[in-house]
XYZ file of C-alpha atoms in Angstrom:
607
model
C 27.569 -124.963 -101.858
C 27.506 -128.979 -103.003
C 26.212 -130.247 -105.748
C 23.342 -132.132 -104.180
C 21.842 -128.546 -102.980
C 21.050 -127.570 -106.329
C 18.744 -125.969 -107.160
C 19.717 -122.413 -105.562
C 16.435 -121.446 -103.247
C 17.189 -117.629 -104.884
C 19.850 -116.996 -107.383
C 20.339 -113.742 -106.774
C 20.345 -110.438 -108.648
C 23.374 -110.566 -111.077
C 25.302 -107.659 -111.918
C 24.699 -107.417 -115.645
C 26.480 -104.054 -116.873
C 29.239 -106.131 -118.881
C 29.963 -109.714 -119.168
C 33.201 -108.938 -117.069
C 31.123 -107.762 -114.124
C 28.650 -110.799 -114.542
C 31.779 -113.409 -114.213
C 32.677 -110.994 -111.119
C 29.722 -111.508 -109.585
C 29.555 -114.774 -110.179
C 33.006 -115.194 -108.465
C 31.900 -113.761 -105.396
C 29.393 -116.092 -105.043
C 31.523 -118.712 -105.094
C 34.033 -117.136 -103.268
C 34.300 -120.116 -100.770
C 34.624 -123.045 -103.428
C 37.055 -120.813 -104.987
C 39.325 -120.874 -102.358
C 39.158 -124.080 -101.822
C 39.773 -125.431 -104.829
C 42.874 -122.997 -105.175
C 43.838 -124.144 -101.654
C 44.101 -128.023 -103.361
C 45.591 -127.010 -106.160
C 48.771 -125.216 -104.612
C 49.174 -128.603 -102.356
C 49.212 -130.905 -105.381
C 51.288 -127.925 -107.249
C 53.462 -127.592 -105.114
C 53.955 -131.394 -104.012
C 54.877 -131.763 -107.960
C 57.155 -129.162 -107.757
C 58.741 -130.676 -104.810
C 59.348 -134.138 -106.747
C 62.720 -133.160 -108.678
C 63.478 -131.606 -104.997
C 63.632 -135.231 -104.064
C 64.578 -136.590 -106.507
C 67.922 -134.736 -106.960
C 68.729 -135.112 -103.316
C 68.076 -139.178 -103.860
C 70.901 -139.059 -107.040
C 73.322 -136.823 -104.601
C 72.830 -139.554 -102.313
C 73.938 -142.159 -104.279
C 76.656 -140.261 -105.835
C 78.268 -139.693 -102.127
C 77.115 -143.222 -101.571
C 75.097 -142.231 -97.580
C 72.450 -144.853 -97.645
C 70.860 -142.482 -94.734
C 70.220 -139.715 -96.891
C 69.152 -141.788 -99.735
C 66.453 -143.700 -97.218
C 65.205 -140.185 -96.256
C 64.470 -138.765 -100.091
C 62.790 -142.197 -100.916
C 60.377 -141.543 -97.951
C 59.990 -138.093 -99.101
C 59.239 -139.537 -102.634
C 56.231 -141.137 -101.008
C 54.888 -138.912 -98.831
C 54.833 -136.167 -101.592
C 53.042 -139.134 -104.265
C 50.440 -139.660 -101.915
C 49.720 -135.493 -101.455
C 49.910 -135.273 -105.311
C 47.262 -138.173 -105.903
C 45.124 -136.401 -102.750
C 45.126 -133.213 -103.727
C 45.126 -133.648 -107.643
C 41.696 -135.227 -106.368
C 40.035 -132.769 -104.438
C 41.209 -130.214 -106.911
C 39.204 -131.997 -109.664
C 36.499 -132.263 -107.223
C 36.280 -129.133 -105.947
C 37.113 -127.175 -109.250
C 33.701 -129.344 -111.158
C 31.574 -128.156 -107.966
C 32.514 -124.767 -109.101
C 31.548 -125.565 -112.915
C 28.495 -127.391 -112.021
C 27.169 -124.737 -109.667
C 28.100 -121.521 -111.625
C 26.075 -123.000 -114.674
C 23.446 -124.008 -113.078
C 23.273 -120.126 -111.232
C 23.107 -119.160 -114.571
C 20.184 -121.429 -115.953
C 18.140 -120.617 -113.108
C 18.723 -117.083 -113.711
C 17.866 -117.430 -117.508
C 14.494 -119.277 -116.542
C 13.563 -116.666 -113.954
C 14.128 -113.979 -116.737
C 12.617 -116.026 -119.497
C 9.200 -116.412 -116.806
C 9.619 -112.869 -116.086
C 9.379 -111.502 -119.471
C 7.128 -114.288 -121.066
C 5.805 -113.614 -124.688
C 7.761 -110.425 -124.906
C 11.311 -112.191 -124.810
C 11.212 -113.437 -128.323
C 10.175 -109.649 -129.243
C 13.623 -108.274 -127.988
C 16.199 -111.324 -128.379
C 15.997 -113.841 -130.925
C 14.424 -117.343 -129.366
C 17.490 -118.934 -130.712
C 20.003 -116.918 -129.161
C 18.928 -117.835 -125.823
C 19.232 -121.139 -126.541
C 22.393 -120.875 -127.652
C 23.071 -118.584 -124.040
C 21.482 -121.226 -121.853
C 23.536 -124.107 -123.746
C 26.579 -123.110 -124.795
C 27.308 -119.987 -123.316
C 26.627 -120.861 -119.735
C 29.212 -124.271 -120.506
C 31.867 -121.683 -121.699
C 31.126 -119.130 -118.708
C 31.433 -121.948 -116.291
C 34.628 -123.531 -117.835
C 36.532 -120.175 -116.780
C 34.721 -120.363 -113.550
C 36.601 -123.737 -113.332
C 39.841 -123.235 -114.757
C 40.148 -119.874 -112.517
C 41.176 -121.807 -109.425
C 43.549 -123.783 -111.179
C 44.846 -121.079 -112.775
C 45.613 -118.902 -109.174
C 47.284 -122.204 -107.579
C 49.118 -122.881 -110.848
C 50.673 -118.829 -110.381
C 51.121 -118.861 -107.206
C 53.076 -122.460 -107.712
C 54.986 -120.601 -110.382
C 55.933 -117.806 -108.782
C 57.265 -119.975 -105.465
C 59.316 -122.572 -107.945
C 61.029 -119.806 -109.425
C 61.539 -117.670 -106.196
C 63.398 -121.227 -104.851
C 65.403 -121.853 -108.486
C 66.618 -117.976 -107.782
C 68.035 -119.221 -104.192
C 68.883 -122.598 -104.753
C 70.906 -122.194 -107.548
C 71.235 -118.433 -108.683
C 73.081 -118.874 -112.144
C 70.558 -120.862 -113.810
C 67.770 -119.377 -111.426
C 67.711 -115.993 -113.223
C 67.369 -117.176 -116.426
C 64.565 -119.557 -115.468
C 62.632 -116.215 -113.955
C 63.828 -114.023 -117.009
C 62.000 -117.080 -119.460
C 59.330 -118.094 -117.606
C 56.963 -114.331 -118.027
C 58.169 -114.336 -121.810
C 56.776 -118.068 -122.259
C 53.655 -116.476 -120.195
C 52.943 -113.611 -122.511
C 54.065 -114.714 -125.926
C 50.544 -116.170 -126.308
C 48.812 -112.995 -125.896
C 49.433 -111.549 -129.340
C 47.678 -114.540 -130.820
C 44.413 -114.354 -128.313
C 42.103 -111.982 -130.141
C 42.423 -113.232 -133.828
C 41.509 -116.602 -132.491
C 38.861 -115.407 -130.389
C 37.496 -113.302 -133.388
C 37.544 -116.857 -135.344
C 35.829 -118.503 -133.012
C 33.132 -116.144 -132.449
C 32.754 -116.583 -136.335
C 32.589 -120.347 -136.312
C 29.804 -119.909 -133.188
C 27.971 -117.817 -135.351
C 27.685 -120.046 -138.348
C 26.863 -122.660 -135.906
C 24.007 -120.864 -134.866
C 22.687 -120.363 -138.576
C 23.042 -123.700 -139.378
C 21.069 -124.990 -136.429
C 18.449 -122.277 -136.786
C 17.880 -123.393 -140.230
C 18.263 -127.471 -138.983
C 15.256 -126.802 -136.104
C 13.078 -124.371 -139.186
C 12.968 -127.688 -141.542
C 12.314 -130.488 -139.044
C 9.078 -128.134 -137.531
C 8.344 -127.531 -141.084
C 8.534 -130.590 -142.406
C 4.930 -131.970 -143.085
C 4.917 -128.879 -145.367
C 8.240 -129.344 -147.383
C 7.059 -132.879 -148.092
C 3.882 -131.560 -149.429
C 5.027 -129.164 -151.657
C 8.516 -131.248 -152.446
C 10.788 -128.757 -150.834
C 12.851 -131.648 -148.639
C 15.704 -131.874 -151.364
C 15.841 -127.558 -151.540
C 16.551 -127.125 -147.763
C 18.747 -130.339 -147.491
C 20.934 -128.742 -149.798
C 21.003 -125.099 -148.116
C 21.456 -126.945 -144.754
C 24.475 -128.514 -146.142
C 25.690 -125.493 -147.687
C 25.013 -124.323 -144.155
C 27.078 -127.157 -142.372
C 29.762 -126.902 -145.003
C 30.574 -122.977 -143.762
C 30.281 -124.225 -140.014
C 33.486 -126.731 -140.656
C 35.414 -124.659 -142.660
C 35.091 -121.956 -140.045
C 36.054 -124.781 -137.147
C 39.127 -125.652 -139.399
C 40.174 -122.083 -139.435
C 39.428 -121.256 -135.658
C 41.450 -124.225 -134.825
C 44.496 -123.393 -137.236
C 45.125 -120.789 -134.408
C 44.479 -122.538 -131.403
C 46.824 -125.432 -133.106
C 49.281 -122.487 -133.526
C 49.140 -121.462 -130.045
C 49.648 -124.852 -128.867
C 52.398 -125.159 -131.012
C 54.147 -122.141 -129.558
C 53.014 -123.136 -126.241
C 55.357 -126.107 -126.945
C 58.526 -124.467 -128.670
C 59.404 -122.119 -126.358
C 59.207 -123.898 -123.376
C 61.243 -126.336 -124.966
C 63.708 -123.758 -126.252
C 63.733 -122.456 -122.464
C 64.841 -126.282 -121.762
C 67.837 -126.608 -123.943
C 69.134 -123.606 -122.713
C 68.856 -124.564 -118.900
C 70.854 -127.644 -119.306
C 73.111 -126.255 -122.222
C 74.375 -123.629 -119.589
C 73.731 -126.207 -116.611
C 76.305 -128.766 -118.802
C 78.646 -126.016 -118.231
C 78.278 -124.801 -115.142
C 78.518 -128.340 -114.061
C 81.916 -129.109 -115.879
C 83.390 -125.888 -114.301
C 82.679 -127.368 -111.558
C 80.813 -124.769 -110.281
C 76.977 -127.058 -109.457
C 76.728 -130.915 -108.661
C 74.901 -133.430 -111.229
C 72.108 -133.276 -108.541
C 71.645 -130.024 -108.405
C 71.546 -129.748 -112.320
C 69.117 -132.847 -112.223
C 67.077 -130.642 -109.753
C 67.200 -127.840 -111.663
C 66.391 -130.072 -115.319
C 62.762 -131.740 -113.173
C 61.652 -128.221 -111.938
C 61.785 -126.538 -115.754
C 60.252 -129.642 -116.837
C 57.349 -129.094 -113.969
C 57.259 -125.329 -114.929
C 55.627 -126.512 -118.249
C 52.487 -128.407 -116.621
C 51.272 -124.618 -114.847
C 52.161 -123.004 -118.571
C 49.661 -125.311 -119.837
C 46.752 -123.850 -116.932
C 48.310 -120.383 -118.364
C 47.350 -121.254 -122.067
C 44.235 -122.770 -120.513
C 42.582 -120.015 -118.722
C 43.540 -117.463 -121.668
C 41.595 -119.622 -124.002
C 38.847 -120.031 -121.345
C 38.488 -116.144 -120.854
C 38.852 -115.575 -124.542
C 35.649 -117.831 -125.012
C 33.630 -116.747 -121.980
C 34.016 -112.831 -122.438
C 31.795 -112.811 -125.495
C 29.465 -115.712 -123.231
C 29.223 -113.896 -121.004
C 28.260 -110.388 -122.661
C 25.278 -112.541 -124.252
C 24.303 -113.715 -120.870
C 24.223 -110.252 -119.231
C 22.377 -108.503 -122.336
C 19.710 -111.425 -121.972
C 19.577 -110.720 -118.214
C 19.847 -107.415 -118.252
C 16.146 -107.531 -120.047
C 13.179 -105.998 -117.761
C 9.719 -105.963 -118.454
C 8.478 -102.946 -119.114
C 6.913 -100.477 -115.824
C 8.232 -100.643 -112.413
C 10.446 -103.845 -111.403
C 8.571 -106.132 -108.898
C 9.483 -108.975 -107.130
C 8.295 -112.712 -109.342
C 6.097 -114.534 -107.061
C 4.791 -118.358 -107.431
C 1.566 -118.606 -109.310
C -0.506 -119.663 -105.807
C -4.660 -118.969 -105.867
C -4.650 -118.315 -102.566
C -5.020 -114.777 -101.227
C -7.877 -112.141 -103.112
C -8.097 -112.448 -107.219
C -8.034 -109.855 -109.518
C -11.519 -108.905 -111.109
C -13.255 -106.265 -113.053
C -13.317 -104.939 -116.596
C -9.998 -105.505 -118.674
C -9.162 -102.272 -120.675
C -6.262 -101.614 -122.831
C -5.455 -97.724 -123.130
C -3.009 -97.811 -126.177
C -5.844 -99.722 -127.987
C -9.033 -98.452 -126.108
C -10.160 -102.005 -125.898
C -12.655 -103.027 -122.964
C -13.367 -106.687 -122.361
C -16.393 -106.052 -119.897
C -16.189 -108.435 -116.811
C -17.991 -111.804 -117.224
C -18.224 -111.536 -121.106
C -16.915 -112.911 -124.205
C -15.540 -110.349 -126.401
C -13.684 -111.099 -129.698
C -11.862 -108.629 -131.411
C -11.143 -108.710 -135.500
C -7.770 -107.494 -135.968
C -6.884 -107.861 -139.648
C -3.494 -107.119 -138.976
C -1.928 -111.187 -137.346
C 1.021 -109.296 -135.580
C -0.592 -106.103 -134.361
C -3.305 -108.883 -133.194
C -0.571 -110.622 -131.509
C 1.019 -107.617 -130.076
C -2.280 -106.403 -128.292
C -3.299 -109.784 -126.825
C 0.285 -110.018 -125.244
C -0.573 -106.440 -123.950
C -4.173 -107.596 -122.356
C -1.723 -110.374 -120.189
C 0.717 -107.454 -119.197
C 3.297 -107.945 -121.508
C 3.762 -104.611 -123.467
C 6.664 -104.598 -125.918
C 9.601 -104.124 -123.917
C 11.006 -101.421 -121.119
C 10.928 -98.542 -122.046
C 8.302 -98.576 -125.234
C 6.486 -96.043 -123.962
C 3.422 -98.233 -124.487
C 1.068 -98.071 -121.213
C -0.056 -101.441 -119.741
C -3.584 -102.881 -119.437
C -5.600 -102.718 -116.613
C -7.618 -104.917 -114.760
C -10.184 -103.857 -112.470
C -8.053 -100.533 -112.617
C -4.733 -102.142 -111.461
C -2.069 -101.761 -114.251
C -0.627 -105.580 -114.516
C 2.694 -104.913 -115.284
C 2.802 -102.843 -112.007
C 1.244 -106.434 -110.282
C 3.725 -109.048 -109.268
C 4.335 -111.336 -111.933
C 2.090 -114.571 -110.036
C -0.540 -112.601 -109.546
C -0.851 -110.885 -112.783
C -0.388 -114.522 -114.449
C -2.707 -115.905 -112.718
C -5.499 -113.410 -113.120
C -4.523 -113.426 -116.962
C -3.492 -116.261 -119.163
C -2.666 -115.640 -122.938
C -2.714 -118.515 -125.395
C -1.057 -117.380 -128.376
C -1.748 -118.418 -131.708
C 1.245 -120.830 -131.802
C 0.817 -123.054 -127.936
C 3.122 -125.240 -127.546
C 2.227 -128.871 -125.941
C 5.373 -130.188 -123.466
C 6.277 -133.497 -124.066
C 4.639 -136.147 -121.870
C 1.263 -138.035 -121.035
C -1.815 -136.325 -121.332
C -2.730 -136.340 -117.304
C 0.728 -134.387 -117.277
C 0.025 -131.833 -120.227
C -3.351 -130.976 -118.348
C -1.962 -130.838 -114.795
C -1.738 -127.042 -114.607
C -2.617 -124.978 -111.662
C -5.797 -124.105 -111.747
C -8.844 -122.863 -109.802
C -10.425 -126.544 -109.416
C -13.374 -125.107 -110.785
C -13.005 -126.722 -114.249
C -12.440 -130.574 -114.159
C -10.560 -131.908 -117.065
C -13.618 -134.290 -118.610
C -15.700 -130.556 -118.733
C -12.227 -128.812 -120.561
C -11.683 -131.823 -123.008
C -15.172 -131.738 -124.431
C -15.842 -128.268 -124.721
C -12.631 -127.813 -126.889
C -14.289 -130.674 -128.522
C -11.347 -133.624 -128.375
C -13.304 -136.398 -128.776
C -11.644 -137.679 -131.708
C -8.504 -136.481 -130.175
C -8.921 -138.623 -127.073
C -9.734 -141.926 -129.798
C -6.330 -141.552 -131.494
C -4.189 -141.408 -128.083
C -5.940 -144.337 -126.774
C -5.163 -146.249 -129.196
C -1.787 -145.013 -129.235
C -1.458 -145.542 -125.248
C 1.802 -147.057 -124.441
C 0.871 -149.514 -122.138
C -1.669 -150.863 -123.953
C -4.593 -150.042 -121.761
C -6.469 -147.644 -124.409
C -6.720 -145.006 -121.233
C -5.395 -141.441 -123.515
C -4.569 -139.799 -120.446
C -1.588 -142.496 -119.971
C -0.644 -141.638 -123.930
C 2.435 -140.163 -124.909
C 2.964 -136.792 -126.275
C 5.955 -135.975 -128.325
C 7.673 -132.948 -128.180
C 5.818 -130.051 -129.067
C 2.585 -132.573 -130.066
C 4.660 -133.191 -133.199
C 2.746 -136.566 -133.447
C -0.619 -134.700 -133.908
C -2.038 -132.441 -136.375
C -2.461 -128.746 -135.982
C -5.785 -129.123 -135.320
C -5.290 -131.749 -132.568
C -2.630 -129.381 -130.916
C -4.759 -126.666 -130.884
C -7.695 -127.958 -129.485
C -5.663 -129.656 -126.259
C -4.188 -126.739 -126.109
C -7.619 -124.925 -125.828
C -8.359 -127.418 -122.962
C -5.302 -126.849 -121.426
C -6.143 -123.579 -121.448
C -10.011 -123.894 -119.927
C -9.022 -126.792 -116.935
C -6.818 -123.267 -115.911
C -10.088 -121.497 -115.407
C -8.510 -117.945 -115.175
C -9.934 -114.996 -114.017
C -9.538 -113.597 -117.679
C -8.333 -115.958 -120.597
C -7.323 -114.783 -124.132
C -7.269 -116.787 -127.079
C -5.174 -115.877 -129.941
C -6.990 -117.682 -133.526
C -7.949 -120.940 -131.226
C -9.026 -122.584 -134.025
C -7.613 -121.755 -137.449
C -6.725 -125.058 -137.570
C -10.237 -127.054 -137.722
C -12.384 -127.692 -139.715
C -16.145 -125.484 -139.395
C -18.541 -127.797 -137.832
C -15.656 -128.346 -135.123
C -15.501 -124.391 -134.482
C -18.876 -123.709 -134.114
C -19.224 -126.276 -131.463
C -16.139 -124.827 -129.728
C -17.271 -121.853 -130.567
C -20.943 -122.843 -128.180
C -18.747 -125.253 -125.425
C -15.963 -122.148 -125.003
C -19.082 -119.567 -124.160
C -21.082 -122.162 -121.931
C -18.255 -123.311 -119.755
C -16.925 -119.972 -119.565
C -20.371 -118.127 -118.876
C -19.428 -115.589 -115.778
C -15.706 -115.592 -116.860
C -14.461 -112.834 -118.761
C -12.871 -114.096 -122.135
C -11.046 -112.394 -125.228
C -10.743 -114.257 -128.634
C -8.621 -112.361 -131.423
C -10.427 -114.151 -134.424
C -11.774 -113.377 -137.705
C -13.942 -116.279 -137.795
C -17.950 -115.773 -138.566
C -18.718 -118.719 -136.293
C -16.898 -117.523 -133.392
C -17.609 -113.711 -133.626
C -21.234 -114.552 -133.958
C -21.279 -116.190 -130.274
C -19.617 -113.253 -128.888
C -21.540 -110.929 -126.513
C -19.181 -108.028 -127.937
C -16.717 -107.811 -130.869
C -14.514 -104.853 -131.062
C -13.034 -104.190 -134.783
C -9.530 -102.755 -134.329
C -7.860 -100.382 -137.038
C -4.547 -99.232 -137.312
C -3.972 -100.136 -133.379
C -6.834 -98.291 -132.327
C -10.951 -99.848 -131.658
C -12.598 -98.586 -134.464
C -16.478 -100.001 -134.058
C -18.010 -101.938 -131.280
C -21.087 -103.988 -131.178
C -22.302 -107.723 -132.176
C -21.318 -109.271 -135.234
C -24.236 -109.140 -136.979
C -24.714 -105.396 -136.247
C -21.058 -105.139 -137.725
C -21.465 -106.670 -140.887
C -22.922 -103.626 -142.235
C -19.524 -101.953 -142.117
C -17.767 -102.680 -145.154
C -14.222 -102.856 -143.677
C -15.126 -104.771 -140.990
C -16.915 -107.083 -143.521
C -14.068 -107.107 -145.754
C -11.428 -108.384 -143.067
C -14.644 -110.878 -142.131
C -15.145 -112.322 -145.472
C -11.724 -111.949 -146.839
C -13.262 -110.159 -149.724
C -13.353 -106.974 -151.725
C -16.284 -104.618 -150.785
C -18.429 -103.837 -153.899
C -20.539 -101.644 -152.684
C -23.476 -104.124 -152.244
C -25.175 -105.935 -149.156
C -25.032 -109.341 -151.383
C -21.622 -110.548 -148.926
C -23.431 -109.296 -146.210
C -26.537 -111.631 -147.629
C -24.123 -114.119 -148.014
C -22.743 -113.996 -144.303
C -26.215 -114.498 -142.365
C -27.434 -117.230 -144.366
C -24.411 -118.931 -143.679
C -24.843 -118.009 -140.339
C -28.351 -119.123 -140.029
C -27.072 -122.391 -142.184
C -24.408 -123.085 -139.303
C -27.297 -122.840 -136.439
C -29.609 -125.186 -138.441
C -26.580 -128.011 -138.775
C -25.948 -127.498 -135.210
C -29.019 -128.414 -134.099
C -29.583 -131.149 -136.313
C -26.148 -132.645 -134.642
């Protein structure tokens, strides 16, 4: 696999019992860049370790003064510099290929999960956590996947350098094998304390930037109400506990450096302490002790990889448990295959029914539902587009035309259904890109744009059109429509939303954000452009319920009175949610509500 293949056509199915078995996996997929990069590394290892080789036989040769022998190691000099710059090369190459492409596995696994699971993700992992999996976790996870390779040639380098030092010179051979395992494993002790530490430091980090991304969405607000100076100083209270954490995470990886260093060195003295005497006994040559001296001193360059990948694995266990719980996810119902969101082949159609609820949305109608619980209003809409609270909930999925749609594949039950939640989110962009959406082709964009009424929308990006032609569908949108106002979001998002044209489309409080003239013209351009469509709005509005064909008033989870708004406002709980009032016992709210009603009609027409 190279770089320039990416994207992966399919993935795969990760094994996601443990973050060990996901890094496993993972492995085995790469099994070939692996080996090639390890294959690199022990020629440029071992080409370094041949150096002092070399090297000592050039200083023998000029001690015995054979100009033959001293032409032959300089050659041998050169032929191993040029295999040490070659394969130190491909090594870096072919390790970074491993990096690149194990990460990006992993995104494209996170994306397929986070399309697979839609609304319900945030319901059983926190939104920012996987962020923090797809940023920094999949970096860590593929920094082991890197270092791995240069870890196995930097062993196996080891193991040969020491095997030679044993039979080349036996005396100071041993001792060099006896050292080298202690230098090895005298980091271990140290490993989990500093892992501990770091996970502490990542976890901080996590606040802090939680808390950052809360006040710069919120920020319109905290200026209003003079709350910018209260959250500046919690965020750097915040930032404050994410450096002293760093400082004391990196007190022990400074430590373990440090040790790294002394013992190695301590393991050098010694050699050429007992070399010095072995060599004034008379017992080795100065260039076999110079030999000897350069291949301890190139023993500590593969004790570095040791510290390296023990530090990489210390960070990318814990990564990699996050990544596998996140994957490990599942919608709830049978598993089924995720399929592109293609029109083609036959659409889904009939009445939409939700059994935990007992809602019907009859085919072809609007029906709003009054919910006058927000989350339990939020809960059921994601239900109606076959998201049910997570596997096994216990909760049974709705139906369409009879067909459970969490038992559908994912495309098809998508495309039949499509949820706009209360909060949409616009992607950065121009306008033609925000509104190119697959869609039936049935709804042009002009016919969208006006019935969720963004006329005055369309003003302000044309005159904010970056080229300066006044066209809005060349205007920029910033991320998440930050630029507009909630009520400008909403309604492109409502046209977003419409140029779809879905079999079934439900709108979660489309417009709590405008103003009530707007709504009751969205309230007539929703209904007329999607006459013969079947559509659910979760509002509490009186100018939306009273264009509804059907309103269903939901209680405690469960449908507790059906019928036309009007015919409803004789309940008194359903008028209380309604009105937002107390019920007194009296018909003067319910008075109250149909002359406004009939008020709202008059100004309509007079428009």
């Amino acid at each position: 696999m190279q770089i320039q293949d990416l994207p992966f056509a399919d993935p795969g199915r990760p094994d996601v019992r443990s973050g060990p078995r996901l890094m496993l996996w993972l492995g085995r997929n790469q099994l070939g860049g692996q080996v090639k990069a390890l294959l690199w590394g022990v020629v440029h290892m071992v080409s370094v370790a041949s150096l002092p080789v070399a090297l000592g036989a050039a200083l023998q040769a000029v001690v015995d003064r054979s100009g033959g022998r001293l032409a032959l190691a300089g050659g041998l000099m050169a032929l191993l510099g040029v295999l040490i710059a070659v394969g130190d090369t491909m090594l870096h190459r072919a390790a970074t290929t491993n990096w690149i492409t194990a990460a990006a596995r992993l995104q494209q696994l996170l994306a397929r999960k986070t399309a697979e699971l839609g609304a319900t993700l945030t319901r059983q992992v926190a939104a920012g956590e996987v962020t923090a999996v797809s940023t920094g976790d999949v970096e860590k996870i593929g920094w082991f996947v890197e270092a791995l390779s240069r870890f196995g040639s930097a062993a196996f380098t080891t193991a040969v350098v020491s095997v030679a030092l044993v039979v080349y010179q036996p005396a100071l051979g041993i001792v060099i094998a006896l050292g080298v395992p202690v230098l090895v494993l005298a980091v271990l002790p140290l490993l989990p304390p500093a892992t501990k530490r770091a996970d502490a430091q990542r976890e901080k980090a996590g606040r802090a930037t939680e808390l950052a991304s809360d006040t710069v969405a919120g920020l319109r607000v905290l200026r209003g109400i003079g709350g910018e100076e209260l959250f500046l100083t919690r965020y750097r209270s915040a930032s404050q506990e994410v450096r002293r954490a760093a400082v004391h995470s990196a007190r022990m990886w400074a430590l373990i450096a440090a040790v790294q260093v002394l013992l190695p060195g301590i393991l050098l003295i010694a050699v050429v302490w007992y070399g010095v005497g072995l060599v004034r006994d008379g017992r080795i040559g100065v260039g076999e002790l110079v030999t000897v001296y350069s291949m301890v001193t190139f023993l500590l360059f593969p004790l570095r990889q040791f510290e390296e990948i023990a530090m990489a694995y210390s960070f990318s266990r814990p990564s990699a448990a996050r990544a596998a719980r996140v994957l490990a996810l599942t919608r709830s119902g049978p598993t089924v295959e995720t399929t592109g969101t293609s029109r083609t082949g036959p659409q889904l159609s009939g009445d939409l029914y939700d059994p935990a609820s007992g809602l019907l949305a009859s085919a072809g109608r609007l029906t709003a539902v009054v919910c006058g619980d927000p989350d339990a209003a939020g809960e059921l809409a994601d239900r109606l587009g076959g998201h049910a609270a997570g596997s096994g909930s216990g909760t049974p999925s709705a139906r369409l035309g009879g067909a459970a749609l969490d038992a559908l594949p994912l495309g098809a039950a998508r495309a039949a259904v499509l949820v706009q939640d209360k909060d949409p989110v616009l992607l950065s962009g121009t306008l033609t890109e925000l509104l190119d959406v697959p869609s039936s082709g049935a709804v042009d964009i002009d016919a969208a744009l006006a019935a969720a009424q963004c006329g005055d929308v369309l003003d302000a990006l044309a005159r904010a059109s970056a080229d300066g032609s006044g066209n809005p569908m060349r205007a920029r949108i910033t991320e998440r429509g930050r630029s507009l106002s909630g009520g400008q979001r909403q309604r492109l998002a409502l046209a977003r939303s419409l140029v779809t044209d879905p079999e079934v489309l439900v709108l979660d409080e489309p417009t709590s954000a405008v103003d009530s003239h707007t709504e009751a013209r969205i309230a007539e351009g929703l209904r007329d452009l999607r006459q013969g469509r079947t559509t659910v709005v979760f509002s509490s509005s009186p100018l939306l319920l009273d264009r509804a064909d059907r309103v269903a008033f939901v209680q405690q989870g469960r449908v507790a009175a059906v019928g036309t708004h009007r015919e409803l406002l004789r309940d008194a709980l359903y008028r209380a949610v309604v009105t937002r009032e107390p019920d007194t016992g009296t018909d003067v709210e319910l008075e109250t509500e149909l002359t406004e009603l009939k008020r709202s009609e008059h100004v309509e027409e007079s428009a």
